[in-house]
mmCIF file with all atom_site columns, C-alpha atoms and ligand atoms in Angstrom:
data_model
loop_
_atom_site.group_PDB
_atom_site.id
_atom_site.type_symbol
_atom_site.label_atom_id
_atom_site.label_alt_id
_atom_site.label_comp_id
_atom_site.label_asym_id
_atom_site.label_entity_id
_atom_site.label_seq_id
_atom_site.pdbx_PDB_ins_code
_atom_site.Cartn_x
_atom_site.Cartn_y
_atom_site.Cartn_z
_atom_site.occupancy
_atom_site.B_iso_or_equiv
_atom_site.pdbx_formal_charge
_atom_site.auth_seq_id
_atom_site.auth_comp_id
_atom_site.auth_asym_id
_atom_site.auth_atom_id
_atom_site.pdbx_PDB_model_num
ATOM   1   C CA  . UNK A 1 1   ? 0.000   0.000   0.000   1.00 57.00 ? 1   UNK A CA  1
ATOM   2   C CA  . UNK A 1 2   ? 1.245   3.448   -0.956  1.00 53.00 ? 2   UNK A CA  1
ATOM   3   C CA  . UNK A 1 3   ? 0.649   5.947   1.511   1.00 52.00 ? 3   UNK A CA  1
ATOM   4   C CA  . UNK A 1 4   ? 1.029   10.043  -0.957  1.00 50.00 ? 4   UNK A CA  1
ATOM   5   C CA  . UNK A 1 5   ? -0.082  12.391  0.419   1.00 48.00 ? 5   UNK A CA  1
ATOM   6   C CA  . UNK A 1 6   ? -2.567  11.525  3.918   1.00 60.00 ? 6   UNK A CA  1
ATOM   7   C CA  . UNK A 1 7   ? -5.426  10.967  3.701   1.00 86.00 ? 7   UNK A CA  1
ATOM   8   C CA  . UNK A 1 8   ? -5.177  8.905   0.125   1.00 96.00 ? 8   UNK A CA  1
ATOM   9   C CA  . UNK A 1 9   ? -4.556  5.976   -0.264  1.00 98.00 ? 9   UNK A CA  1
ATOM   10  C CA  . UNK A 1 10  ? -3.355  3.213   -2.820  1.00 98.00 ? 10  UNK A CA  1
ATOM   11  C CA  . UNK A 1 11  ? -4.580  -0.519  -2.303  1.00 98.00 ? 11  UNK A CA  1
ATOM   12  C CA  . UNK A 1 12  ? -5.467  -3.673  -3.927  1.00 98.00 ? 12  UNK A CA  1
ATOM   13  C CA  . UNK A 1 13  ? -8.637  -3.630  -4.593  1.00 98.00 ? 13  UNK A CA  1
ATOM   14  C CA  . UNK A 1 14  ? -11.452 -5.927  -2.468  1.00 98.00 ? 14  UNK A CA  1
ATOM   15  C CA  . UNK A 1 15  ? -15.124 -6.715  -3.612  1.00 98.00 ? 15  UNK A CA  1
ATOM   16  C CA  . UNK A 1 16  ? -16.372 -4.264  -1.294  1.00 98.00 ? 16  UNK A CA  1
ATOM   17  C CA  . UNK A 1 17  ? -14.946 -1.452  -4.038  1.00 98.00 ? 17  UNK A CA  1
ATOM   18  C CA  . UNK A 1 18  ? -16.358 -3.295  -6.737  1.00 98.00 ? 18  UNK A CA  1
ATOM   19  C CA  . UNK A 1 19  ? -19.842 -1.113  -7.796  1.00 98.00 ? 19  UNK A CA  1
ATOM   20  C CA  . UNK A 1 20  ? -17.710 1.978   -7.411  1.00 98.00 ? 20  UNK A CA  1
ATOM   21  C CA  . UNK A 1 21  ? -14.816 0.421   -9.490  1.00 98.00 ? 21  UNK A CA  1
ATOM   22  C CA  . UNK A 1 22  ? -17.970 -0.255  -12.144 1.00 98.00 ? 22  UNK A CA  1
ATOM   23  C CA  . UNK A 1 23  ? -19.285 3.150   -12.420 1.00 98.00 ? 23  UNK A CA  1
ATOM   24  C CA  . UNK A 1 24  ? -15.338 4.456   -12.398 1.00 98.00 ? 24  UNK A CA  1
ATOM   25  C CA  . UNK A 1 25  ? -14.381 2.366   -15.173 1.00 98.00 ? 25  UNK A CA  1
ATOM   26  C CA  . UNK A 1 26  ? -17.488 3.332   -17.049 1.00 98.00 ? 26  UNK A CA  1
ATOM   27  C CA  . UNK A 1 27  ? -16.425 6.848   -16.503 1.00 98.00 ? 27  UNK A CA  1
ATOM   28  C CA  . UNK A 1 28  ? -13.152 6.049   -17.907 1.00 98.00 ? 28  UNK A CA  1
ATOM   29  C CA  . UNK A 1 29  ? -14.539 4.450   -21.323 1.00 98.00 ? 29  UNK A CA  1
ATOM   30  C CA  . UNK A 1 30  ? -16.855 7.876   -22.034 1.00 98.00 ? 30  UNK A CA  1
ATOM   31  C CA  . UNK A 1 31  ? -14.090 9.927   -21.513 1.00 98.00 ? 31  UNK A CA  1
ATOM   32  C CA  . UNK A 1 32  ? -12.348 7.873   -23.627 1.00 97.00 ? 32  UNK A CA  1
ATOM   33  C CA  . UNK A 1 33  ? -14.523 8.019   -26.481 1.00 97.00 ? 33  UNK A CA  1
ATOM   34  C CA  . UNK A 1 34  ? -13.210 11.782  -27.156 1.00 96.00 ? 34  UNK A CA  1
ATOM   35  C CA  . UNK A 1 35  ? -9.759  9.630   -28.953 1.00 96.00 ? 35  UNK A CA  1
ATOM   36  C CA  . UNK A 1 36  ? -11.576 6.356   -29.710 1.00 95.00 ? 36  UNK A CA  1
ATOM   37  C CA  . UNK A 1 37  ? -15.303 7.048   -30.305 1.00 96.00 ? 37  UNK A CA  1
ATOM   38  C CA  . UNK A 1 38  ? -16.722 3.279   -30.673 1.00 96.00 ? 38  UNK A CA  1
ATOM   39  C CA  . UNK A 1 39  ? -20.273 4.701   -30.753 1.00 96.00 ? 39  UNK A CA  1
ATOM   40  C CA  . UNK A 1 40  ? -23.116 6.052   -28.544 1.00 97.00 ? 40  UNK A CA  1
ATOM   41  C CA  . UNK A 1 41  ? -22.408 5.397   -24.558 1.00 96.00 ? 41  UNK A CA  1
ATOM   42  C CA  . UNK A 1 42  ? -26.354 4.375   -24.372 1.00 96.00 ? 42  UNK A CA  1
ATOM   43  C CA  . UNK A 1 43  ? -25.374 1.271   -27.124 1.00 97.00 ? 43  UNK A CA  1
ATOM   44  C CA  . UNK A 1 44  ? -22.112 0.362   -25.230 1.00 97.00 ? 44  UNK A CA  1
ATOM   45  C CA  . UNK A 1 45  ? -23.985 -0.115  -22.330 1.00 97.00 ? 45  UNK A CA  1
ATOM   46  C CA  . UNK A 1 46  ? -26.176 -2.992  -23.757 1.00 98.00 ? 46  UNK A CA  1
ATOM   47  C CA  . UNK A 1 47  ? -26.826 -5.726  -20.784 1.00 98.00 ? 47  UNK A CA  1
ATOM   48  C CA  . UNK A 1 48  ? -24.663 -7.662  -22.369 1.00 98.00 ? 48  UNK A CA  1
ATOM   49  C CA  . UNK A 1 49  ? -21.901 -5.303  -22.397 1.00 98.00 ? 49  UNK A CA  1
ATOM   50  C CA  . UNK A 1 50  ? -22.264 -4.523  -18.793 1.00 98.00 ? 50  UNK A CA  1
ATOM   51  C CA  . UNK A 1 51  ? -22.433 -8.181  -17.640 1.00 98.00 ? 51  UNK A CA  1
ATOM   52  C CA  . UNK A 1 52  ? -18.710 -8.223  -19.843 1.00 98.00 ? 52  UNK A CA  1
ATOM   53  C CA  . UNK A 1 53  ? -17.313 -5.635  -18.090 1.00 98.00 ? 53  UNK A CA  1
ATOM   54  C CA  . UNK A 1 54  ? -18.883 -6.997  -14.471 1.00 98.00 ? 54  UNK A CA  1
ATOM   55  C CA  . UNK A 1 55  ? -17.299 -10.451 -15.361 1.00 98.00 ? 55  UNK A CA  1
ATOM   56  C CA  . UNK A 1 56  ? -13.863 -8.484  -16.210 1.00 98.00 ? 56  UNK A CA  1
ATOM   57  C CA  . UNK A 1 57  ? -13.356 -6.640  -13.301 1.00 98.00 ? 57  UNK A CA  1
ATOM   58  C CA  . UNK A 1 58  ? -14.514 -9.573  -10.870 1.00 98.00 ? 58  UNK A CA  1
ATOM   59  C CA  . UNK A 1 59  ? -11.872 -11.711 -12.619 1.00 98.00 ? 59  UNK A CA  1
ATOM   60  C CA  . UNK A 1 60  ? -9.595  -8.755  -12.202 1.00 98.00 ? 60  UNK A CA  1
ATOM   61  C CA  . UNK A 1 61  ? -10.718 -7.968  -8.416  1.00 98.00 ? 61  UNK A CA  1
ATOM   62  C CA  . UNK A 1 62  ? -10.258 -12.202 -8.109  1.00 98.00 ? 62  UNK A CA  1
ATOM   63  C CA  . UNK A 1 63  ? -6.487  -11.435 -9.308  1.00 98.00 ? 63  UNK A CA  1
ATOM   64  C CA  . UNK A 1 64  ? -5.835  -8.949  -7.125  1.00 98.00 ? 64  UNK A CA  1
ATOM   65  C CA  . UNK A 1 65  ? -5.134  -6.863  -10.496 1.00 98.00 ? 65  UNK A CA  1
ATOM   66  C CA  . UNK A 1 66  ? -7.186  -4.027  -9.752  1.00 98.00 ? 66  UNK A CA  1
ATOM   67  C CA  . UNK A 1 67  ? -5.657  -0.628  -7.870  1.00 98.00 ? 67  UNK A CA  1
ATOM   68  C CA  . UNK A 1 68  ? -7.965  1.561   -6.051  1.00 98.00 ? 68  UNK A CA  1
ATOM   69  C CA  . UNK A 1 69  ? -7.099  5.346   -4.774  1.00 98.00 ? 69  UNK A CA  1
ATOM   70  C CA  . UNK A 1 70  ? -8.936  6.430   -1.772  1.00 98.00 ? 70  UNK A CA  1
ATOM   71  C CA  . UNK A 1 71  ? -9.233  9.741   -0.271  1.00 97.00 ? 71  UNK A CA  1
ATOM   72  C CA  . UNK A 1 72  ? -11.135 10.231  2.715   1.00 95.00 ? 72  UNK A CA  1
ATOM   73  C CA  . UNK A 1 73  ? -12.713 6.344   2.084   1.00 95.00 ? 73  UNK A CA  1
ATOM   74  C CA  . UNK A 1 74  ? -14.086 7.523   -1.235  1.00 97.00 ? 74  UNK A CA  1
ATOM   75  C CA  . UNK A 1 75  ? -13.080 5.933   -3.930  1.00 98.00 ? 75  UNK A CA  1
ATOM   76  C CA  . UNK A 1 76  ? -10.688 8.657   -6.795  1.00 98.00 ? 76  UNK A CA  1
ATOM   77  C CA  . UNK A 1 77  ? -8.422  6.557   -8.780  1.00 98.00 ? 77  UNK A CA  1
ATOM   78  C CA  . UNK A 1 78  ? -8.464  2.869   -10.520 1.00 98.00 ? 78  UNK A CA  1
ATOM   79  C CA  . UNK A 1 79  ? -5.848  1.037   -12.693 1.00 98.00 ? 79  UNK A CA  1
ATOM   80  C CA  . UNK A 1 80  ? -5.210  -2.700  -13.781 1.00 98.00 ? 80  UNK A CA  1
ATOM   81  C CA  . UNK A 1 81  ? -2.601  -4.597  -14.734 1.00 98.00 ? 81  UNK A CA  1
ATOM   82  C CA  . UNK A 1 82  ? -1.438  -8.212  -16.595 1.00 98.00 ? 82  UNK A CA  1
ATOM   83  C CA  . UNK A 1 83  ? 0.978   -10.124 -18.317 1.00 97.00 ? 83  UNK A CA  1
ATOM   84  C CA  . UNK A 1 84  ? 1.060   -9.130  -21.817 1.00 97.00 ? 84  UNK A CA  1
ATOM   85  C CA  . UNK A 1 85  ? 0.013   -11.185 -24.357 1.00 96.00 ? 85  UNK A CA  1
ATOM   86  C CA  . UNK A 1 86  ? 3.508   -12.041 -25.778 1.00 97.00 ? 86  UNK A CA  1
ATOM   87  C CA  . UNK A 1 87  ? 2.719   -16.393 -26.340 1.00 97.00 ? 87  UNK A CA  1
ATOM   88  C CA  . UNK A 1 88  ? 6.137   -17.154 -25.953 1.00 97.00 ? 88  UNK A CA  1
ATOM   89  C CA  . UNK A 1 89  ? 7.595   -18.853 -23.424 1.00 94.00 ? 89  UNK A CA  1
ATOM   90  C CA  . UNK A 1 90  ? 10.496  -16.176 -23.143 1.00 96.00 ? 90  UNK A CA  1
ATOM   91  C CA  . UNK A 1 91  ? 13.146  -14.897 -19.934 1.00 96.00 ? 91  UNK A CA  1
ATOM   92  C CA  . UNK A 1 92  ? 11.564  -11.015 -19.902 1.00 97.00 ? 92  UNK A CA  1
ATOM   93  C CA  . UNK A 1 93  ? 8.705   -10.581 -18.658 1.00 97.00 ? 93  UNK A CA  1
ATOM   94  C CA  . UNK A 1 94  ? 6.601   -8.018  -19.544 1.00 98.00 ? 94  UNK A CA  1
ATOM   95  C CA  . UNK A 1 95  ? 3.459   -6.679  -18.406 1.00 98.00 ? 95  UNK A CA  1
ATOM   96  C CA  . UNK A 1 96  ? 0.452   -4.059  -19.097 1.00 98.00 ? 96  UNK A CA  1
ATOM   97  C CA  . UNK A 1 97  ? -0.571  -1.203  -16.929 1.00 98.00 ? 97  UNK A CA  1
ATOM   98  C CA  . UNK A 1 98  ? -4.495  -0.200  -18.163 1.00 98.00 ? 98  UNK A CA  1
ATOM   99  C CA  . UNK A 1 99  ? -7.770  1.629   -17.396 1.00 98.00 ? 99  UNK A CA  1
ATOM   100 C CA  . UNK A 1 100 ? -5.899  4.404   -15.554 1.00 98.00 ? 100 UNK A CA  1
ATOM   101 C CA  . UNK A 1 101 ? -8.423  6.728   -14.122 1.00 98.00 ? 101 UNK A CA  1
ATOM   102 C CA  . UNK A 1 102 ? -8.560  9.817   -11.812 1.00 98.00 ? 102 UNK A CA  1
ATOM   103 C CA  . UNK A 1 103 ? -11.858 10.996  -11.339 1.00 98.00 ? 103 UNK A CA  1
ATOM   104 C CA  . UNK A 1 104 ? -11.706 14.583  -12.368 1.00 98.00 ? 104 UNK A CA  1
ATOM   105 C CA  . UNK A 1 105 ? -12.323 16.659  -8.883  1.00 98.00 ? 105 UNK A CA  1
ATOM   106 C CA  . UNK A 1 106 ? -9.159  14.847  -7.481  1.00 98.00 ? 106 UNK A CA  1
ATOM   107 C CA  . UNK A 1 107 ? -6.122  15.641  -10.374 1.00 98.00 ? 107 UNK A CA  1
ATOM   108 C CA  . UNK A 1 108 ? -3.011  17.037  -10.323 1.00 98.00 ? 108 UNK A CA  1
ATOM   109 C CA  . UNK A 1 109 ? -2.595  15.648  -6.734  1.00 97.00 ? 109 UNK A CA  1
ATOM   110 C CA  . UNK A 1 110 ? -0.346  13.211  -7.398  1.00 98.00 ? 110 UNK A CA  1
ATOM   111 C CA  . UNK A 1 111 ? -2.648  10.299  -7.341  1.00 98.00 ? 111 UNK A CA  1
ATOM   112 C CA  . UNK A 1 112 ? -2.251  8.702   -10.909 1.00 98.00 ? 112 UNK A CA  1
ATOM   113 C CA  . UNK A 1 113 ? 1.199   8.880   -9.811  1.00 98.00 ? 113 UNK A CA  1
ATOM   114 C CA  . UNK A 1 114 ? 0.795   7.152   -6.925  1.00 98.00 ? 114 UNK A CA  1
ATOM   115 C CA  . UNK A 1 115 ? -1.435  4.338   -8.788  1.00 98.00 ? 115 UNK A CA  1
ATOM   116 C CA  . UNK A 1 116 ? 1.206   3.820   -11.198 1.00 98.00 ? 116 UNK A CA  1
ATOM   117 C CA  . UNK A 1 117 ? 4.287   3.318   -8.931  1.00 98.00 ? 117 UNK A CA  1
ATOM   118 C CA  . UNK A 1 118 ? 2.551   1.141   -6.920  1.00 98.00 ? 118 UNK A CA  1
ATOM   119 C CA  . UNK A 1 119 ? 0.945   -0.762  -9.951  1.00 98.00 ? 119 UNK A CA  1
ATOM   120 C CA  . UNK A 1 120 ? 5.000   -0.833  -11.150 1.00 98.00 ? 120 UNK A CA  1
ATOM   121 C CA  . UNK A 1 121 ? 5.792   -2.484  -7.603  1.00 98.00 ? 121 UNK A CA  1
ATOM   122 C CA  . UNK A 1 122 ? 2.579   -5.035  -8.204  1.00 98.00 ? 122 UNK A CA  1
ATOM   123 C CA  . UNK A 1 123 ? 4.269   -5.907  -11.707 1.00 98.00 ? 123 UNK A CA  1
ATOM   124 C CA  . UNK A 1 124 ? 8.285   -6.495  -10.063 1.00 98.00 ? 124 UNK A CA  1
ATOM   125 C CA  . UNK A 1 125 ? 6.485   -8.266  -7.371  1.00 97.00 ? 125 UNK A CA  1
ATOM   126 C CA  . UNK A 1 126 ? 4.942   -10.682 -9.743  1.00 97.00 ? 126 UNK A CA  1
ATOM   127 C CA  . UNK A 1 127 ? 8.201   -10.869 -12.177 1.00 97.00 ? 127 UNK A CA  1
ATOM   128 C CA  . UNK A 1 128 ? 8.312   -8.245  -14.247 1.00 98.00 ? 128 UNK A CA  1
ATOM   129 C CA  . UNK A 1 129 ? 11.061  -6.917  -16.255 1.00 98.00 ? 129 UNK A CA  1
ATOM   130 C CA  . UNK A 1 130 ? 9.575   -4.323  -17.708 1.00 98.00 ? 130 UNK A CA  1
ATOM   131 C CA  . UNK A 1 131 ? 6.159   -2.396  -17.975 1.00 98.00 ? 131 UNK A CA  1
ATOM   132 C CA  . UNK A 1 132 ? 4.685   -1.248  -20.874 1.00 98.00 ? 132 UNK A CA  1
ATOM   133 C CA  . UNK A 1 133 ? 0.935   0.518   -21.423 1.00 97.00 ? 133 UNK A CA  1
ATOM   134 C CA  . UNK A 1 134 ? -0.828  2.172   -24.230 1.00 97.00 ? 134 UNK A CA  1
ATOM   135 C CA  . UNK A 1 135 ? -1.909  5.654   -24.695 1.00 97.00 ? 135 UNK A CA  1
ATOM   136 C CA  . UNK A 1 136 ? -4.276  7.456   -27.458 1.00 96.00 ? 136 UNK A CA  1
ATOM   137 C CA  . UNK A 1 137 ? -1.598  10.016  -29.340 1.00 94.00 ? 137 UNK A CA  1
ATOM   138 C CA  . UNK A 1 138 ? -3.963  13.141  -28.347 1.00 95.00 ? 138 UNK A CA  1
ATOM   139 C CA  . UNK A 1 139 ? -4.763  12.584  -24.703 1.00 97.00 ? 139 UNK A CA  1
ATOM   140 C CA  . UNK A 1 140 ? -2.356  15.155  -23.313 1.00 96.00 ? 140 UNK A CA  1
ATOM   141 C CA  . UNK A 1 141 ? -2.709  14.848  -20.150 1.00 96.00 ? 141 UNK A CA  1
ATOM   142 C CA  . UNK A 1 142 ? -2.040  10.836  -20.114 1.00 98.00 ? 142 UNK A CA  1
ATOM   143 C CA  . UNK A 1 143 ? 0.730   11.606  -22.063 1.00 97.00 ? 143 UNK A CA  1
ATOM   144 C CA  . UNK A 1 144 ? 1.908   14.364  -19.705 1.00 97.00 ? 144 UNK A CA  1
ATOM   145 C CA  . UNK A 1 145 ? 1.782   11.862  -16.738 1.00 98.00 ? 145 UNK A CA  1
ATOM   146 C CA  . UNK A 1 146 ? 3.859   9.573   -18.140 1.00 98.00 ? 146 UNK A CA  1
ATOM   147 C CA  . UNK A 1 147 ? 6.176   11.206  -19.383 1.00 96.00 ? 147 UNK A CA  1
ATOM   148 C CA  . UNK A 1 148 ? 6.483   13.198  -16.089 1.00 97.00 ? 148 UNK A CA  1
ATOM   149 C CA  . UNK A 1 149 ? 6.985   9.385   -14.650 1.00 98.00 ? 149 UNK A CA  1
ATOM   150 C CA  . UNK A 1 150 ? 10.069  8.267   -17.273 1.00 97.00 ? 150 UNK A CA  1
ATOM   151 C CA  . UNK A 1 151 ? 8.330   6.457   -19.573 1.00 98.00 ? 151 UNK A CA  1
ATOM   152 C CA  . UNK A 1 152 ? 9.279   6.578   -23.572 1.00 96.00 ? 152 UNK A CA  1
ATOM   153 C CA  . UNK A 1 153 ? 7.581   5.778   -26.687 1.00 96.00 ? 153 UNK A CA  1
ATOM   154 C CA  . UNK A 1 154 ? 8.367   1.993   -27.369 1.00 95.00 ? 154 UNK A CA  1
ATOM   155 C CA  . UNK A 1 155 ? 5.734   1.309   -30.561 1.00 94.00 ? 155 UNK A CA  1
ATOM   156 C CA  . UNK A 1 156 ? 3.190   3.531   -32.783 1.00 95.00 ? 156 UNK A CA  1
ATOM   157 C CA  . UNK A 1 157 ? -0.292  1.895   -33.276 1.00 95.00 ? 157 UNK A CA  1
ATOM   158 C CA  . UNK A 1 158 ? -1.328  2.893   -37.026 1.00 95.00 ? 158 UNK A CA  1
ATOM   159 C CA  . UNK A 1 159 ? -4.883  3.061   -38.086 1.00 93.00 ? 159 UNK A CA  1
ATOM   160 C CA  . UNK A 1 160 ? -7.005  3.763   -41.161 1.00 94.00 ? 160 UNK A CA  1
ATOM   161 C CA  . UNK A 1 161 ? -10.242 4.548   -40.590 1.00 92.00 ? 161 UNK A CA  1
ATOM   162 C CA  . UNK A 1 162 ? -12.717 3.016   -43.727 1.00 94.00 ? 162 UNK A CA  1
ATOM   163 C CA  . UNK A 1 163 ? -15.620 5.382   -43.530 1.00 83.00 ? 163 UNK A CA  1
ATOM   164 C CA  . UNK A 1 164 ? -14.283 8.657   -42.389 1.00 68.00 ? 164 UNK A CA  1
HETATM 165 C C1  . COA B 2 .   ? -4.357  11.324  -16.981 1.00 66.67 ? 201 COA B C1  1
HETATM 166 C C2  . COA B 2 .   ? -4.837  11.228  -15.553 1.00 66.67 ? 201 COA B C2  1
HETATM 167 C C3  . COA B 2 .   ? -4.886  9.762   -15.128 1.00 66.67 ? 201 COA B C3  1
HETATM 168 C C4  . COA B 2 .   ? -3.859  11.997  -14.632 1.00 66.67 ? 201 COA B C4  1
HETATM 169 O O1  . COA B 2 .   ? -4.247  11.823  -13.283 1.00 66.67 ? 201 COA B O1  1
HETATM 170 P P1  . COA B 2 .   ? -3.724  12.807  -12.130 1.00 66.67 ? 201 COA B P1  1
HETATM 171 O O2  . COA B 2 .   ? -4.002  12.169  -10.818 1.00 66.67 ? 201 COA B O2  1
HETATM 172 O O3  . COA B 2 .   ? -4.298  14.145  -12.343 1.00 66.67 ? 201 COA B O3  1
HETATM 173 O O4  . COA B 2 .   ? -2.160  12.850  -12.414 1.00 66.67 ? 201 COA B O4  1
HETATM 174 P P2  . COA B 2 .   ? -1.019  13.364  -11.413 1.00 66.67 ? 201 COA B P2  1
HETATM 175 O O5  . COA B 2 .   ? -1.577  14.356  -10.468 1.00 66.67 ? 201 COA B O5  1
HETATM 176 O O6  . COA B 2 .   ? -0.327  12.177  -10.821 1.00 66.67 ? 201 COA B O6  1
HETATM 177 O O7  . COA B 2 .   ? -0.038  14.099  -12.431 1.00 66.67 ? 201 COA B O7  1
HETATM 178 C C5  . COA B 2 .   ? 1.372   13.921  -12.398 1.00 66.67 ? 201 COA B C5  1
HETATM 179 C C6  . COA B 2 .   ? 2.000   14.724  -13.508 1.00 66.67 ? 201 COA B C6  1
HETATM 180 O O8  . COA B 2 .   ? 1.519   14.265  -14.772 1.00 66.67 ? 201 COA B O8  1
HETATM 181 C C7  . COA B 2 .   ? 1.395   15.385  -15.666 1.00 66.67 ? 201 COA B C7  1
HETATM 182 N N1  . COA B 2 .   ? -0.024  15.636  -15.979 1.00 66.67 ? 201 COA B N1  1
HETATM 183 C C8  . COA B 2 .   ? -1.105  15.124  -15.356 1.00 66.67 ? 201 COA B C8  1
HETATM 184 N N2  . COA B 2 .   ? -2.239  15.580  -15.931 1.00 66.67 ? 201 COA B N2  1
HETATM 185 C C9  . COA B 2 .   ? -1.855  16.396  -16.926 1.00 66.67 ? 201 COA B C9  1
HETATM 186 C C10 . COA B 2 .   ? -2.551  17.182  -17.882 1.00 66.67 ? 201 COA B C10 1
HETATM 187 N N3  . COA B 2 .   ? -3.910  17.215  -17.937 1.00 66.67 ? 201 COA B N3  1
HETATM 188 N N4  . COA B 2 .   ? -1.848  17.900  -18.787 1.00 66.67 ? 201 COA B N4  1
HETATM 189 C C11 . COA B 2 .   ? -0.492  17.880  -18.761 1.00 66.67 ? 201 COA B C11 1
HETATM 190 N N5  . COA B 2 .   ? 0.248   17.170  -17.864 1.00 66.67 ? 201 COA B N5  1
HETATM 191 C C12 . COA B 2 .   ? -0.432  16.434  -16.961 1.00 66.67 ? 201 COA B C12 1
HETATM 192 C C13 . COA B 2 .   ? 1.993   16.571  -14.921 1.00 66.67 ? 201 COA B C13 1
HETATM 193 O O9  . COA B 2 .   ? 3.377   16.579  -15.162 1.00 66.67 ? 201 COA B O9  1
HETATM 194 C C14 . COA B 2 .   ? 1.682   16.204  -13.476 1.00 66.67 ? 201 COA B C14 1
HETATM 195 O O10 . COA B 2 .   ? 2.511   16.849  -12.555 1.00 66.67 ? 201 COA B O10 1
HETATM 196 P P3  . COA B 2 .   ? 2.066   18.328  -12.024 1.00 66.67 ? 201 COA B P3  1
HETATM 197 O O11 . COA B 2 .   ? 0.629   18.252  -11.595 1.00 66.67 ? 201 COA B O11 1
HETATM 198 O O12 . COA B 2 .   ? 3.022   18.547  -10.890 1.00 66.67 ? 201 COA B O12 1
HETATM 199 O O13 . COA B 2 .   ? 2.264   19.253  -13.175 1.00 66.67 ? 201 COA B O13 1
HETATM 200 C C15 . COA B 2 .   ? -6.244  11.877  -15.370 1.00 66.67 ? 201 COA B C15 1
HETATM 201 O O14 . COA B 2 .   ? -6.221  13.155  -15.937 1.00 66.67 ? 201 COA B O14 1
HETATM 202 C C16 . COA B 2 .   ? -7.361  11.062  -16.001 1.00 66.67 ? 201 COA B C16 1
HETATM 203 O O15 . COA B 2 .   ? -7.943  10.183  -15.354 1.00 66.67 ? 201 COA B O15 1
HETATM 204 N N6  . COA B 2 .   ? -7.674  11.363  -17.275 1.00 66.67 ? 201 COA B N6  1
HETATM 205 C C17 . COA B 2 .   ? -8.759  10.687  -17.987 1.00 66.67 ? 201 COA B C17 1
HETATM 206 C C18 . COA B 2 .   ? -8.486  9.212   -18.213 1.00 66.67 ? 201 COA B C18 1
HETATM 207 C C19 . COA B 2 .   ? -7.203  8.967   -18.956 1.00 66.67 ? 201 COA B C19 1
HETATM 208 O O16 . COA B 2 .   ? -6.842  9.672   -19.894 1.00 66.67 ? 201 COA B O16 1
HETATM 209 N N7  . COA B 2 .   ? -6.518  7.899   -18.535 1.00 66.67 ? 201 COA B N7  1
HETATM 210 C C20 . COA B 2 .   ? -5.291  7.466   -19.140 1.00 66.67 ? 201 COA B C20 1
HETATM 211 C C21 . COA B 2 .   ? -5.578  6.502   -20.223 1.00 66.67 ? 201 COA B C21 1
HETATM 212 S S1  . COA B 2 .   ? -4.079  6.012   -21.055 1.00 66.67 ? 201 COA B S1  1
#
């Protein structure tokens, strides 16, 4: 546990956080939609979307794979992470950091920066060489915070979009 700035905190998140990680992470994919716009938030959240997403983030809370920020006992901050999808049997290890989210009363306090140290720590912990995580070339202020925490460009994702 990561202890920034009292009162937050940074812990492994328990089922008792799950409905607020839900609604977080929800919050996370509309704001997301200003870089990756994958249609109208009423259509994502189809019942059988949101029984995808519950079943992800209970197999994530399962795998102790899912951060929470607290501040004051209310919940400000989420972020996963897992082994990359790399099918080789190989000696580096390498894993993902994901769904990074502040909710937007609580930034620039330091607390994506907590998440994402201690999410590094989770990662070493569990054999990690190296982390690695993805972010949309305009979101600024994702960019900013990593940048701010040492991280470099490693890979470009290209796209084409068919009906523009
Ligand atoms: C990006 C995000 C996670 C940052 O959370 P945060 O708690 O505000 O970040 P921190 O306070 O730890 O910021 C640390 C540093 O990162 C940089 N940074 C953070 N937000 C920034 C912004 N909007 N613009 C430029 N730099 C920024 C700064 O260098 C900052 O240090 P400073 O405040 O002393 O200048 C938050 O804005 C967010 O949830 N955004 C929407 C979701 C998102 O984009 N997630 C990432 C997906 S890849």
């Amino acid at each position: 546990m990561v202890t920034a700035s009292e009162p937050m905190i940074v812990a492994v998140a328990g089922f008792d956080d799950f409905s607020d990680i839900e609604s977080a992470w929800w919050r996370l994919v509309e704001d997301q939609q200003q870089q990756d716009y994958r249609g109208p938030i009423e259509e994502l959240q189809s019942p059988l979307n949101i029984e995808r997403v519950q079943r992800f983030l209970e197999s994530k809370i399962r795998q102790s794979r899912i951060l929470v920020a607290k501040e004051h006992g209310e919940l400000v901050g989420i972020c996963t992470f897992s082994r990359d999808g790399f099918i080789l049997d190989a000696p580096t290890q390498v894993w993902e950091i994901a769904d990074v989210w502040v909710e937007p009363h609580a930034r620039r306090k330091g607390i994506a920066t907590a998440l994402i140290r201690e999410c590094e720590q989770e990662c070493k912990l569990r054999g990690a060489d190296e982390v690695r995580l993805t972010v949309y070339a305009l979101n600024e202020g994702a960019l900013g915070l990593y940048q701010s925490l040492g991280y470099d460009v490693s890979s470009y994702t290209l796209s084409r979009e068919f009906n523009p």
